[in-house]
Each structure stands twice: as structure tokens, then as C-alpha cells.
Amino acid sequence: AGAVRGALRALCLAALLGALRAGGTELTLELPDSAQRCFHQEMESGIKFTLDYQVISGGHYDVDCYVEDPNGKTIYQETKKQYDSFSHHTEVKGVYTFCFSNEFSTFSHKIVYFDFQVGDEPPILPDMNKRVTALTQMESTCVTIHEMLNAVIDSQTHYRLREAQDRSRAEELNGRVSYWSVGETLILFMVSIGQVMLLKSFFTEKRPSSGGAGT
């Protein structure tokens, strides 16, 4: 019995690790002003894919995004979005393209995070979708742990993005405060010099002119 339980635990752990490694791409990219970056993915028909993205820093934290199918048809398009999620089932086989555009901005660089997932999540246990009998306690525990781990991963990603966004805003505010402080210092310095020169002009004795009528 102990060996069977050990084998089940090993199978459960391997299934969980395999499920956590299931397909997907996460990337954080820099998008310069007036620029556009595109990515391409070849997929079969009838496959589900999901695109999640969020602007971490830059400008008003917005970006244009669109997705095209292999025929050049636009299946998703949004302008000046801070974040969004898009899911779609492919209808034709070929290369799908999704692009992020910052062409509407002339001076703001953007940092964009996206998560591109292809296909449905595979079952964590063999033939789980075809079973007609109830799950055992060990299998139910594996499913529960898997769902909790997915929730933890989603929460970690969410808080990591929030932390990066908040840090970017804090650095931006710190820069503005620093520039404002330097400007105020320069203004006070110039006003002080002006006041000193003005007061000095009040107390400066004017020498009488040397010219005059002779006696």
C-alpha cells in the first residue's frame, strides 16, 4: 500500500509540474515612441488561444493592439488600452499575427507585458476527461492542488505587474518632484540676487559731477 501511495504521489507531482509547464509565452517588451512590434505564431485550425496584455510604464499607460488571421483579416483591434484579454478559436490553419503599436505617441516609450497561451490546458491525470467513475481521494486532491497553484501563479503575475507599474509611477513622480525642486531653487537664487542688487542700488552714493561755473 505504501508503494502504491508513493507511486500515486509521484504521478500526481509529475502531472502538476507538467500542467504548470503547459504551452504559453510571457514577455515584457520595450515599445519606443512611434514604433510597432509584431509577433507571429503558426497554429492549426480549431485551436484556442488567449492574449493578455498590460502596459507597465510610459505615457498614459496605453497602447494599440490588433490580431490578424492568416488571411489578413483583423479579428481583434483596440486603441489606447491599458490592459485587456482576448480569446479566440482559430478557423483556418496558418500564421497568426498580433501587434502592439505606439505610433500615436511621439515621445513616450512604453513597457508592455503580454501572456500568449495556445491550446486548452491538458488534463493533469491520464484519461481524466474520458473517465466515467468518480475520482479517488488522491486524484481529487491533485486536482484541487493544481487549481490552487494556478490561482497562486495568476496572483503572483498580477501583483508583480502592479508592483512594476507602481514603481514606474513612483519613479516618474520622484523625477517630477526633483525637477520642480531644482527649478524652485534656481528661481529663489535669481530672486535673491535681484533683491540684493536692488537694495544695493538704493544705498549707492552718486558722485557729484566735476563740471560747474568758474568764479
Short mmCIF file of N, CA, C and O in Angstrom, two decimals, residues 23 47 60 88 100 117 137 150 190 204 207 211-212:
data_model
loop_
_atom_site.label_atom_id
_atom_site.label_comp_id
_atom_site.label_asym_id
_atom_site.label_seq_id
_atom_site.Cartn_x
_atom_site.Cartn_y
_atom_site.Cartn_z
N GLY A 23 1.87 24.90 -22.59
CA GLY A 23 2.18 25.93 -23.56
C GLY A 23 1.82 27.35 -23.20
O GLY A 23 0.83 27.60 -22.59
N ILE A 47 -7.99 25.62 -32.81
CA ILE A 47 -7.17 25.77 -31.60
C ILE A 47 -7.57 27.06 -30.89
O ILE A 47 -7.74 28.10 -31.53
N HIS A 60 0.56 57.58 -20.87
CA HIS A 60 -0.70 57.38 -20.14
C HIS A 60 -1.00 55.90 -19.95
O HIS A 60 -2.16 55.53 -19.77
N HIS A 88 -9.78 33.42 -28.64
CA HIS A 88 -10.32 33.14 -29.97
C HIS A 88 -10.01 31.70 -30.36
O HIS A 88 -8.96 31.16 -30.00
N PHE A 100 1.61 45.20 -31.25
CA PHE A 100 1.44 46.30 -30.31
C PHE A 100 2.00 47.55 -30.96
O PHE A 100 3.12 47.54 -31.47
N GLN A 117 -1.18 32.38 -24.65
CA GLN A 117 -1.41 30.98 -24.36
C GLN A 117 -2.08 30.32 -25.56
O GLN A 117 -3.04 30.85 -26.11
N GLN A 137 -9.76 9.90 -3.80
CA GLN A 137 -9.40 11.00 -2.91
C GLN A 137 -8.05 11.60 -3.31
O GLN A 137 -7.89 12.83 -3.30
N ASN A 150 -2.54 27.20 -9.84
CA ASN A 150 -2.87 28.13 -10.93
C ASN A 150 -3.31 29.48 -10.38
O ASN A 150 -2.95 30.54 -10.92
N MET A 190 17.80 83.38 -8.20
CA MET A 190 17.74 84.56 -9.06
C MET A 190 17.01 85.71 -8.37
O MET A 190 17.43 86.87 -8.47
N THR A 204 23.74 103.23 -2.85
CA THR A 204 24.96 103.64 -3.54
C THR A 204 24.98 105.16 -3.69
O THR A 204 24.02 105.76 -4.18
N ARG A 207 28.34 110.21 -7.08
CA ARG A 207 29.34 111.26 -7.02
C ARG A 207 28.84 112.50 -7.79
O ARG A 207 28.29 112.36 -8.88
N GLY A 211 31.94 119.06 -13.39
CA GLY A 211 31.74 120.31 -14.13
C GLY A 211 30.98 121.36 -13.34
O GLY A 211 30.19 121.05 -12.45
N GLY A 212 31.21 122.66 -13.54
CA GLY A 212 30.46 123.74 -12.89
C GLY A 212 30.95 125.11 -13.34
O GLY A 212 32.01 125.25 -13.96
#
